[in-house]
CSV table of C-alpha atoms in Angstrom, one decimal:
chain,number,residue,atom,x,y,z
A,1,UNK,CA,-21.6,-23.6,-29.7
A,2,UNK,CA,-18.8,-22.2,-31.7
A,3,UNK,CA,-15.6,-23.5,-30.1
A,4,UNK,CA,-12.3,-21.7,-30.5
A,5,UNK,CA,-9.2,-23.8,-29.9
A,6,UNK,CA,-6.1,-21.8,-29.1
A,7,UNK,CA,-2.6,-23.2,-29.2
A,8,UNK,CA,-0.2,-23.6,-27.6
A,9,UNK,CA,-1.5,-23.0,-24.1
A,10,UNK,CA,1.9,-22.0,-22.9
A,11,UNK,CA,5.0,-20.6,-24.7
A,12,UNK,CA,8.3,-19.7,-23.3
A,13,UNK,CA,11.0,-18.2,-25.5
A,14,UNK,CA,14.0,-16.0,-25.3
A,15,UNK,CA,14.2,-12.4,-26.2
A,16,UNK,CA,14.8,-11.9,-29.9
A,17,UNK,CA,13.0,-15.1,-31.0
A,18,UNK,CA,9.8,-15.3,-33.0
A,19,UNK,CA,6.6,-16.9,-31.9
A,20,UNK,CA,3.2,-17.8,-33.4
A,21,UNK,CA,-0.1,-18.4,-31.6
A,22,UNK,CA,-2.9,-20.2,-33.4
A,23,UNK,CA,-6.7,-19.9,-33.0
A,24,UNK,CA,-8.8,-22.5,-34.8
A,25,UNK,CA,-12.5,-23.3,-35.2
A,26,UNK,CA,-14.8,-25.4,-37.3
A,27,UNK,CA,-17.2,-22.5,-37.4
A,28,UNK,CA,-17.2,-19.3,-39.3
A,29,UNK,CA,-17.0,-16.0,-37.4
A,30,UNK,CA,-18.1,-12.6,-38.5
A,31,UNK,CA,-15.0,-11.1,-37.1
A,32,UNK,CA,-12.1,-12.2,-34.8
A,33,UNK,CA,-10.3,-10.2,-32.1
A,34,UNK,CA,-7.0,-10.7,-30.4
A,35,UNK,CA,-6.6,-9.4,-26.8
A,36,UNK,CA,-3.9,-9.3,-24.3
A,37,UNK,CA,-4.9,-9.7,-20.6
A,38,UNK,CA,-2.7,-8.9,-17.6
A,39,UNK,CA,-3.4,-10.6,-14.2
A,40,UNK,CA,-6.4,-9.0,-12.5
A,41,UNK,CA,-7.3,-6.9,-15.4
A,42,UNK,CA,-9.8,-7.0,-18.3
A,43,UNK,CA,-8.6,-8.0,-21.8
A,44,UNK,CA,-7.2,-5.2,-23.9
A,45,UNK,CA,-8.0,-5.2,-27.6
A,46,UNK,CA,-5.0,-5.6,-29.9
A,47,UNK,CA,-6.7,-6.0,-33.3
A,48,UNK,CA,-10.0,-6.9,-35.1
A,49,UNK,CA,-9.9,-8.8,-38.3
A,50,UNK,CA,-13.0,-9.0,-40.5
A,51,UNK,CA,-12.2,-10.1,-44.0
A,52,UNK,CA,-11.1,-13.6,-44.9
A,53,UNK,CA,-7.3,-13.6,-45.8
A,54,UNK,CA,-6.8,-10.2,-44.0
A,55,UNK,CA,-3.4,-9.4,-42.6
A,56,UNK,CA,-2.9,-6.7,-40.1
A,57,UNK,CA,0.4,-5.5,-38.6
A,58,UNK,CA,0.9,-3.7,-35.3
A,59,UNK,CA,4.6,-3.0,-34.9
A,60,UNK,CA,6.2,-6.4,-34.4
A,61,UNK,CA,2.8,-8.2,-34.2
A,62,UNK,CA,1.2,-9.7,-37.3
A,63,UNK,CA,-2.3,-10.9,-37.3
A,64,UNK,CA,-3.9,-13.1,-40.0
A,65,UNK,CA,-7.5,-14.1,-40.6
A,66,UNK,CA,-7.9,-17.4,-42.5
A,67,UNK,CA,-9.6,-17.3,-45.9
A,68,UNK,CA,-12.6,-19.1,-44.6
A,69,UNK,CA,-12.8,-16.9,-41.5
A,70,UNK,CA,-12.5,-19.9,-39.2
A,71,UNK,CA,-9.0,-19.5,-38.0
A,72,UNK,CA,-6.4,-16.9,-37.2
A,73,UNK,CA,-2.8,-16.5,-36.1
A,74,UNK,CA,-0.7,-14.0,-34.1
A,75,UNK,CA,3.0,-13.8,-35.0
A,76,UNK,CA,5.4,-11.8,-32.9
A,77,UNK,CA,8.7,-11.0,-34.4
A,78,UNK,CA,11.8,-10.5,-32.3
A,79,UNK,CA,10.0,-10.9,-29.0
A,80,UNK,CA,10.8,-8.6,-26.1
A,81,UNK,CA,10.3,-9.2,-22.4
A,82,UNK,CA,7.4,-6.6,-22.5
A,83,UNK,CA,5.5,-9.1,-24.7
A,84,UNK,CA,5.0,-11.4,-21.8
A,85,UNK,CA,1.4,-11.9,-21.1
A,86,UNK,CA,-1.8,-13.8,-21.7
A,87,UNK,CA,-3.0,-13.6,-25.3
A,88,UNK,CA,-6.6,-14.4,-26.1
A,89,UNK,CA,-8.4,-14.8,-29.4
A,90,UNK,CA,-12.2,-14.2,-29.6
A,91,UNK,CA,-14.6,-14.9,-32.4
A,92,UNK,CA,-17.7,-12.8,-32.9
A,93,UNK,CA,-20.7,-15.2,-33.3
A,94,UNK,CA,-22.4,-14.9,-36.6
A,95,UNK,CA,-25.6,-13.0,-36.6
A,96,UNK,CA,-25.0,-12.0,-32.9
A,97,UNK,CA,-23.3,-8.6,-32.9
A,98,UNK,CA,-20.9,-8.2,-30.0
A,99,UNK,CA,-21.2,-11.8,-28.6
A,100,UNK,CA,-17.7,-13.2,-28.4
A,101,UNK,CA,-16.5,-16.7,-28.0
A,102,UNK,CA,-13.1,-16.8,-26.4
A,103,UNK,CA,-10.3,-19.2,-26.8
A,104,UNK,CA,-8.6,-20.6,-23.7
A,105,UNK,CA,-5.6,-18.3,-24.0
A,106,UNK,CA,-1.9,-18.6,-24.6
A,107,UNK,CA,0.5,-17.6,-21.8
A,108,UNK,CA,3.6,-16.2,-23.4
A,109,UNK,CA,6.8,-15.8,-21.3
A,110,UNK,CA,9.7,-14.0,-22.9
A,111,UNK,CA,12.9,-14.3,-20.9
A,112,UNK,CA,16.0,-12.0,-21.2
B,1,UNK,CA,-10.7,5.8,-27.4
B,2,UNK,CA,-13.7,4.1,-25.8
B,3,UNK,CA,-13.4,3.6,-22.1
B,4,UNK,CA,-15.4,1.2,-20.0
B,5,UNK,CA,-15.2,1.6,-16.2
B,6,UNK,CA,-16.1,-1.1,-13.8
B,7,UNK,CA,-16.7,-0.8,-10.1
B,8,UNK,CA,-15.8,-2.2,-7.6
B,9,UNK,CA,-12.6,-3.8,-8.7
B,10,UNK,CA,-12.7,-6.2,-5.7
B,11,UNK,CA,-15.4,-7.2,-3.3
B,12,UNK,CA,-15.7,-9.8,-0.6
B,13,UNK,CA,-19.1,-10.7,0.7
B,14,UNK,CA,-20.7,-13.3,3.0
B,15,UNK,CA,-22.7,-16.2,1.7
B,16,UNK,CA,-26.3,-15.4,1.2
B,17,UNK,CA,-25.8,-11.7,0.6
B,18,UNK,CA,-26.1,-9.8,-2.7
B,19,UNK,CA,-23.5,-7.8,-4.5
B,20,UNK,CA,-23.9,-5.2,-7.2
B,21,UNK,CA,-21.3,-4.6,-9.9
B,22,UNK,CA,-21.4,-1.5,-12.1
B,23,UNK,CA,-20.3,-1.1,-15.7
B,24,UNK,CA,-20.1,2.4,-17.2
B,25,UNK,CA,-19.3,3.6,-20.7
B,26,UNK,CA,-17.4,6.8,-20.0
B,27,UNK,CA,-17.2,8.6,-23.3
B,28,UNK,CA,-19.9,6.9,-25.4
B,29,UNK,CA,-23.4,5.6,-25.2
B,30,UNK,CA,-23.9,1.9,-25.1
B,31,UNK,CA,-27.4,0.5,-25.9
B,32,UNK,CA,-25.9,-3.0,-25.5
B,33,UNK,CA,-23.3,-4.2,-23.0
B,34,UNK,CA,-22.1,-7.7,-22.3
B,35,UNK,CA,-21.3,-9.5,-19.0
B,36,UNK,CA,-18.6,-12.3,-18.9
B,37,UNK,CA,-17.3,-14.5,-16.1
B,38,UNK,CA,-13.8,-15.8,-15.9
B,39,UNK,CA,-12.8,-18.6,-13.5
B,40,UNK,CA,-9.1,-19.0,-12.5
B,41,UNK,CA,-6.9,-20.3,-15.3
B,42,UNK,CA,-9.9,-20.3,-17.6
B,43,UNK,CA,-11.1,-18.1,-20.4
B,44,UNK,CA,-14.0,-15.7,-20.5
B,45,UNK,CA,-17.5,-17.0,-20.8
B,46,UNK,CA,-20.4,-14.9,-21.9
B,47,UNK,CA,-23.1,-14.8,-19.3
B,48,UNK,CA,-25.6,-12.3,-20.7
B,49,UNK,CA,-26.3,-9.5,-23.1
B,50,UNK,CA,-27.6,-6.3,-21.4
B,51,UNK,CA,-30.0,-4.2,-23.4
B,52,UNK,CA,-30.8,-0.6,-22.5
B,53,UNK,CA,-34.5,-0.3,-21.6
B,54,UNK,CA,-35.3,-3.9,-22.0
B,55,UNK,CA,-34.7,-7.3,-20.5
B,56,UNK,CA,-31.3,-8.9,-20.6
B,57,UNK,CA,-30.7,-12.0,-22.7
B,58,UNK,CA,-29.0,-14.8,-20.8
B,59,UNK,CA,-26.8,-17.5,-22.1
B,60,UNK,CA,-27.8,-21.1,-21.7
B,61,UNK,CA,-27.1,-22.3,-18.1
B,62,UNK,CA,-27.0,-18.9,-16.6
B,63,UNK,CA,-29.7,-18.3,-13.9
B,64,UNK,CA,-31.4,-15.1,-14.6
B,65,UNK,CA,-32.9,-14.9,-11.1
B,66,UNK,CA,-29.5,-15.2,-9.6
B,67,UNK,CA,-27.7,-12.8,-11.9
B,68,UNK,CA,-29.9,-9.8,-12.2
B,69,UNK,CA,-29.0,-7.3,-14.9
B,70,UNK,CA,-30.3,-3.8,-15.2
B,71,UNK,CA,-29.5,-1.4,-18.0
B,72,UNK,CA,-31.5,1.7,-17.1
B,73,UNK,CA,-29.4,4.2,-19.0
B,74,UNK,CA,-27.2,4.5,-22.1
B,75,UNK,CA,-24.1,4.6,-20.0
B,76,UNK,CA,-24.7,2.2,-17.1
B,77,UNK,CA,-25.4,-1.5,-16.7
B,78,UNK,CA,-25.4,-3.3,-13.4
B,79,UNK,CA,-25.0,-7.0,-12.5
B,80,UNK,CA,-26.3,-8.1,-9.1
B,81,UNK,CA,-25.3,-11.5,-7.8
B,82,UNK,CA,-28.1,-12.4,-5.5
B,83,UNK,CA,-27.8,-14.8,-2.6
B,84,UNK,CA,-24.2,-15.3,-3.4
B,85,UNK,CA,-22.4,-18.6,-2.6
B,86,UNK,CA,-18.7,-19.5,-2.7
B,87,UNK,CA,-19.1,-21.1,-6.1
B,88,UNK,CA,-20.1,-17.7,-7.4
B,89,UNK,CA,-16.6,-16.4,-6.6
B,90,UNK,CA,-15.1,-15.4,-9.9
B,91,UNK,CA,-13.8,-12.5,-12.0
B,92,UNK,CA,-16.7,-10.7,-13.6
B,93,UNK,CA,-16.0,-8.5,-16.6
B,94,UNK,CA,-18.2,-6.3,-18.7
B,95,UNK,CA,-17.8,-5.1,-22.3
B,96,UNK,CA,-19.3,-2.5,-24.6
B,97,UNK,CA,-18.7,-1.0,-28.0
B,98,UNK,CA,-18.6,-4.1,-28.1
B,99,UNK,CA,-14.9,-5.0,-28.0
B,100,UNK,CA,-13.9,-2.7,-25.2
B,101,UNK,CA,-13.7,-4.4,-21.8
B,102,UNK,CA,-13.8,-3.0,-18.3
B,103,UNK,CA,-11.1,-3.8,-15.8
B,104,UNK,CA,-13.1,-6.5,-14.1
B,105,UNK,CA,-14.4,-7.2,-10.6
B,106,UNK,CA,-13.0,-9.9,-8.4
B,107,UNK,CA,-15.8,-11.4,-6.3
B,108,UNK,CA,-15.0,-13.5,-3.4
B,109,UNK,CA,-17.8,-15.1,-1.4
B,110,UNK,CA,-16.9,-16.4,2.0
């Protein structure tokens, strides 16, 4: 089993501050995805990273895949109240296309 | 973009009955779909891989006779929870493409 440890579990910050969420594993993944999930809804894909060392930016969100493809981070700059939500990382199991191993999630709360 | 539709969004059933959940790919064909389960305050756990025209592949610990999967067409996979019990109450989510998820089905067994 390829376990993905996500930290922190909960993060509360004020609007305008920055935050970083981490996703770590001892195993290598063929790709890694970051999702955002609202209560009662399925996860919505934010980004997929594939290459070790890859950095992708989505407006104020920056995603990084570790060189060894075992870890990843999500950094939000100048957080807004609309960034509040549950963020999930998921690693695609090697040699098993489409099978995802999810982290436990980080609940982010951004207050005005 | 790719859209995955799941139905119903919520269902309540009595213990011992069976419930069918549908997962459809709306604008693309999906030879493979995935079924996940999410308990409250927990993350998604893969239950099984649904393959069009062949048997599903179940993850370790998932009872194939209890969670019947049928993938009879390139746009539809169904998950039937048979003889449901309260411990089967959960949020069931499908995916295809493979990173696009449906909106989930909240199953409550009473």
